[in-house]
């Protein structure tokens, strides 16, 4: 499938979409629900979540956000292992008192989105490119960052990524 992005009175070059499901497509919610149902069942069948009146509450899902619940770090690690097998989270939680965030995948996704915009908007003004990067690339870099307790080094890395654009 090929698409063209229209922004105000400007049109991008033709972009080829190689994977994914069309947003707003009739099948999109059904395909997502099939995936989410299998995914949630894989998590819940572990029985490692918090239990409320004999009901395992291992995860809470709203739209495409997922909250994992466990009474122990080892149980949480097991739930995360299921998630890692099912998707590409880009973070790792060890069954200990430390929390480590891997920013390499975030950096790659961010630079891919920046390069895509810059490649297809070569004739646009610098202000337009900045607006597009702030609108589409910065959210890629900052996704869920407010829920993480980042160390100073990780915050510096995020600043370096953004300021290098």
mmCIF file of C-alpha atoms in Angstrom:
data_model
loop_
_atom_site.group_PDB
_atom_site.id
_atom_site.type_symbol
_atom_site.label_atom_id
_atom_site.label_comp_id
_atom_site.label_asym_id
_atom_site.label_seq_id
_atom_site.Cartn_x
_atom_site.Cartn_y
_atom_site.Cartn_z
ATOM 1 C CA UNK A 1 0.000 0.000 0.000
ATOM 2 C CA UNK A 2 1.241 3.473 -0.817
ATOM 3 C CA UNK A 3 0.231 6.616 1.063
ATOM 4 C CA UNK A 4 0.744 10.353 0.723
ATOM 5 C CA UNK A 5 0.662 12.592 3.789
ATOM 6 C CA UNK A 6 -1.088 15.931 3.469
ATOM 7 C CA UNK A 7 -0.238 18.674 5.942
ATOM 8 C CA UNK A 8 -1.889 22.055 5.365
ATOM 9 C CA UNK A 9 -1.337 22.612 1.629
ATOM 10 C CA UNK A 10 1.775 20.452 1.327
ATOM 11 C CA UNK A 11 1.948 16.843 0.126
ATOM 12 C CA UNK A 12 4.718 14.408 0.963
ATOM 13 C CA UNK A 13 6.351 12.025 -1.449
ATOM 14 C CA UNK A 14 4.704 8.638 -1.868
ATOM 15 C CA UNK A 15 5.454 6.424 1.147
ATOM 16 C CA UNK A 16 5.240 2.660 0.941
ATOM 17 C CA UNK A 17 3.603 0.916 3.916
ATOM 18 C CA UNK A 18 4.977 -2.599 4.242
ATOM 19 C CA UNK A 19 3.314 -3.840 7.421
ATOM 20 C CA UNK A 20 0.620 -3.062 9.943
ATOM 21 C CA UNK A 21 -3.107 -2.689 9.956
ATOM 22 C CA UNK A 22 -4.795 0.369 8.575
ATOM 23 C CA UNK A 23 -5.851 2.726 11.360
ATOM 24 C CA UNK A 24 -9.611 3.035 11.363
ATOM 25 C CA UNK A 25 -9.958 -0.088 9.216
ATOM 26 C CA UNK A 26 -12.982 -2.307 9.830
ATOM 27 C CA UNK A 27 -10.834 -5.286 10.870
ATOM 28 C CA UNK A 28 -8.350 -3.353 13.026
ATOM 29 C CA UNK A 29 -10.189 -3.628 16.374
ATOM 30 C CA UNK A 30 -11.018 -7.297 15.805
ATOM 31 C CA UNK A 31 -7.436 -8.235 14.942
ATOM 32 C CA UNK A 32 -6.174 -6.289 17.945
ATOM 33 C CA UNK A 33 -8.709 -8.019 20.216
ATOM 34 C CA UNK A 34 -7.647 -11.453 18.971
ATOM 35 C CA UNK A 35 -4.009 -10.622 19.716
ATOM 36 C CA UNK A 36 -4.829 -9.013 23.075
ATOM 37 C CA UNK A 37 -6.990 -11.954 24.157
ATOM 38 C CA UNK A 38 -4.242 -14.500 23.487
ATOM 39 C CA UNK A 39 -1.674 -12.203 25.087
ATOM 40 C CA UNK A 40 -3.747 -11.643 28.260
ATOM 41 C CA UNK A 41 -4.556 -15.348 28.559
ATOM 42 C CA UNK A 42 -0.820 -16.145 28.385
ATOM 43 C CA UNK A 43 -0.251 -13.746 31.274
ATOM 44 C CA UNK A 44 -3.211 -14.777 33.445
ATOM 45 C CA UNK A 45 -2.633 -18.526 33.108
ATOM 46 C CA UNK A 46 0.701 -18.086 34.909
ATOM 47 C CA UNK A 47 -1.265 -17.351 38.100
ATOM 48 C CA UNK A 48 1.510 -14.992 39.247
ATOM 49 C CA UNK A 49 -0.527 -11.785 39.539
ATOM 50 C CA UNK A 50 -2.272 -10.319 42.545
ATOM 51 C CA UNK A 51 -5.257 -12.368 43.696
ATOM 52 C CA UNK A 52 -8.528 -10.763 44.722
ATOM 53 C CA UNK A 53 -11.140 -13.259 45.985
ATOM 54 C CA UNK A 54 -9.593 -16.173 44.066
ATOM 55 C CA UNK A 55 -9.425 -14.105 40.873
ATOM 56 C CA UNK A 56 -5.975 -13.588 39.396
ATOM 57 C CA UNK A 57 -5.426 -9.938 38.511
ATOM 58 C CA UNK A 58 -2.142 -10.254 36.657
ATOM 59 C CA UNK A 59 -2.749 -7.391 34.255
ATOM 60 C CA UNK A 60 -5.001 -4.490 33.490
ATOM 61 C CA UNK A 61 -5.247 -3.414 29.875
ATOM 62 C CA UNK A 62 -6.791 -0.219 28.545
ATOM 63 C CA UNK A 63 -6.541 0.357 24.809
ATOM 64 C CA UNK A 64 -2.902 -0.517 24.026
ATOM 65 C CA UNK A 65 -1.534 0.220 27.511
ATOM 66 C CA UNK A 66 -0.756 -2.662 29.840
ATOM 67 C CA UNK A 67 -0.252 -2.634 33.613
ATOM 68 C CA UNK A 68 1.272 -5.779 35.122
ATOM 69 C CA UNK A 69 0.450 -6.622 38.749
ATOM 70 C CA UNK A 70 2.316 -9.055 40.962
ATOM 71 C CA UNK A 71 2.880 -9.538 44.674
ATOM 72 C CA UNK A 72 6.588 -10.312 44.181
ATOM 73 C CA UNK A 73 9.474 -9.225 41.995
ATOM 74 C CA UNK A 74 9.982 -12.812 40.811
ATOM 75 C CA UNK A 75 6.319 -12.995 39.780
ATOM 76 C CA UNK A 76 6.593 -9.674 37.989
ATOM 77 C CA UNK A 77 9.713 -10.875 36.180
ATOM 78 C CA UNK A 78 7.833 -13.979 35.027
ATOM 79 C CA UNK A 79 4.997 -11.801 33.684
ATOM 80 C CA UNK A 80 7.517 -9.579 31.916
ATOM 81 C CA UNK A 81 9.155 -12.649 30.378
ATOM 82 C CA UNK A 82 5.771 -13.558 28.872
ATOM 83 C CA UNK A 83 5.470 -10.018 27.506
ATOM 84 C CA UNK A 84 8.963 -10.061 26.048
ATOM 85 C CA UNK A 85 8.201 -13.306 24.247
ATOM 86 C CA UNK A 86 5.012 -11.768 22.843
ATOM 87 C CA UNK A 87 6.223 -8.293 21.940
ATOM 88 C CA UNK A 88 9.172 -5.963 21.849
ATOM 89 C CA UNK A 89 8.985 -3.794 24.958
ATOM 90 C CA UNK A 90 12.441 -2.258 24.909
ATOM 91 C CA UNK A 91 12.894 -2.453 28.660
ATOM 92 C CA UNK A 92 14.049 -5.047 31.097
ATOM 93 C CA UNK A 93 13.075 -5.572 34.733
ATOM 94 C CA UNK A 94 15.225 -7.897 36.745
ATOM 95 C CA UNK A 95 13.917 -9.723 39.824
ATOM 96 C CA UNK A 96 15.916 -7.508 42.158
ATOM 97 C CA UNK A 97 15.795 -4.009 43.518
ATOM 98 C CA UNK A 98 17.183 -2.420 40.357
ATOM 99 C CA UNK A 99 15.312 -1.217 37.308
ATOM 100 C CA UNK A 100 17.171 -0.825 34.027
ATOM 101 C CA UNK A 101 15.764 0.891 30.971
ATOM 102 C CA UNK A 102 17.222 0.046 27.573
ATOM 103 C CA UNK A 103 17.098 3.204 25.471
ATOM 104 C CA UNK A 104 18.709 1.663 22.373
ATOM 105 C CA UNK A 105 15.411 0.580 20.839
ATOM 106 C CA UNK A 106 13.851 3.962 21.650
ATOM 107 C CA UNK A 107 16.842 5.723 20.069
ATOM 108 C CA UNK A 108 16.563 3.616 16.909
ATOM 109 C CA UNK A 109 12.814 4.221 16.557
ATOM 110 C CA UNK A 110 13.307 7.926 17.160
ATOM 111 C CA UNK A 111 16.037 8.278 14.536
ATOM 112 C CA UNK A 112 14.049 6.220 12.020
ATOM 113 C CA UNK A 113 11.077 8.549 12.452
ATOM 114 C CA UNK A 114 13.290 11.663 12.166
ATOM 115 C CA UNK A 115 15.048 10.337 9.069
ATOM 116 C CA UNK A 116 11.740 9.420 7.465
ATOM 117 C CA UNK A 117 10.409 12.936 7.944
ATOM 118 C CA UNK A 118 13.605 14.608 6.768
ATOM 119 C CA UNK A 119 13.897 12.339 3.728
ATOM 120 C CA UNK A 120 10.346 12.979 2.558
ATOM 121 C CA UNK A 121 10.192 16.680 3.387
ATOM 122 C CA UNK A 122 13.369 17.902 1.735
ATOM 123 C CA UNK A 123 11.572 20.865 0.159
ATOM 124 C CA UNK A 124 9.847 21.955 3.368
ATOM 125 C CA UNK A 125 11.021 24.862 5.484
ATOM 126 C CA UNK A 126 13.132 24.298 8.601
ATOM 127 C CA UNK A 127 10.194 25.452 10.727
ATOM 128 C CA UNK A 128 7.929 22.871 9.073
ATOM 129 C CA UNK A 129 10.499 20.112 9.657
ATOM 130 C CA UNK A 130 10.828 21.130 13.313
ATOM 131 C CA UNK A 131 7.054 21.109 13.726
ATOM 132 C CA UNK A 132 6.790 17.653 12.178
ATOM 133 C CA UNK A 133 9.627 16.304 14.351
ATOM 134 C CA UNK A 134 8.041 17.763 17.485
ATOM 135 C CA UNK A 135 4.645 16.337 16.519
ATOM 136 C CA UNK A 136 5.687 12.865 15.366
ATOM 137 C CA UNK A 137 9.216 12.093 16.559
ATOM 138 C CA UNK A 138 9.349 13.601 20.039
ATOM 139 C CA UNK A 139 6.409 11.411 21.196
ATOM 140 C CA UNK A 140 8.350 8.343 20.008
ATOM 141 C CA UNK A 141 11.293 9.438 22.153
ATOM 142 C CA UNK A 142 9.217 10.393 25.187
ATOM 143 C CA UNK A 143 6.629 7.575 25.137
ATOM 144 C CA UNK A 144 5.862 6.477 28.733
ATOM 145 C CA UNK A 145 8.951 8.256 30.068
ATOM 146 C CA UNK A 146 6.895 9.821 32.863
ATOM 147 C CA UNK A 147 6.200 6.356 34.258
ATOM 148 C CA UNK A 148 9.903 5.515 34.479
ATOM 149 C CA UNK A 149 12.268 6.539 37.236
ATOM 150 C CA UNK A 150 15.148 7.454 34.935
ATOM 151 C CA UNK A 151 18.636 8.016 36.249
ATOM 152 C CA UNK A 152 20.492 11.198 35.319
ATOM 153 C CA UNK A 153 22.480 9.366 32.635
ATOM 154 C CA UNK A 154 19.303 8.157 30.894
ATOM 155 C CA UNK A 155 17.817 11.675 30.957
ATOM 156 C CA UNK A 156 21.044 13.028 29.436
ATOM 157 C CA UNK A 157 20.880 10.393 26.699
ATOM 158 C CA UNK A 158 17.309 11.419 25.815
ATOM 159 C CA UNK A 159 18.432 15.059 25.663
ATOM 160 C CA UNK A 160 21.354 14.144 23.416
ATOM 161 C CA UNK A 161 19.047 12.227 21.058
ATOM 162 C CA UNK A 162 16.626 15.153 20.761
ATOM 163 C CA UNK A 163 19.298 17.861 20.502
ATOM 164 C CA UNK A 164 21.173 15.973 17.778
ATOM 165 C CA UNK A 165 18.276 16.434 15.355
#
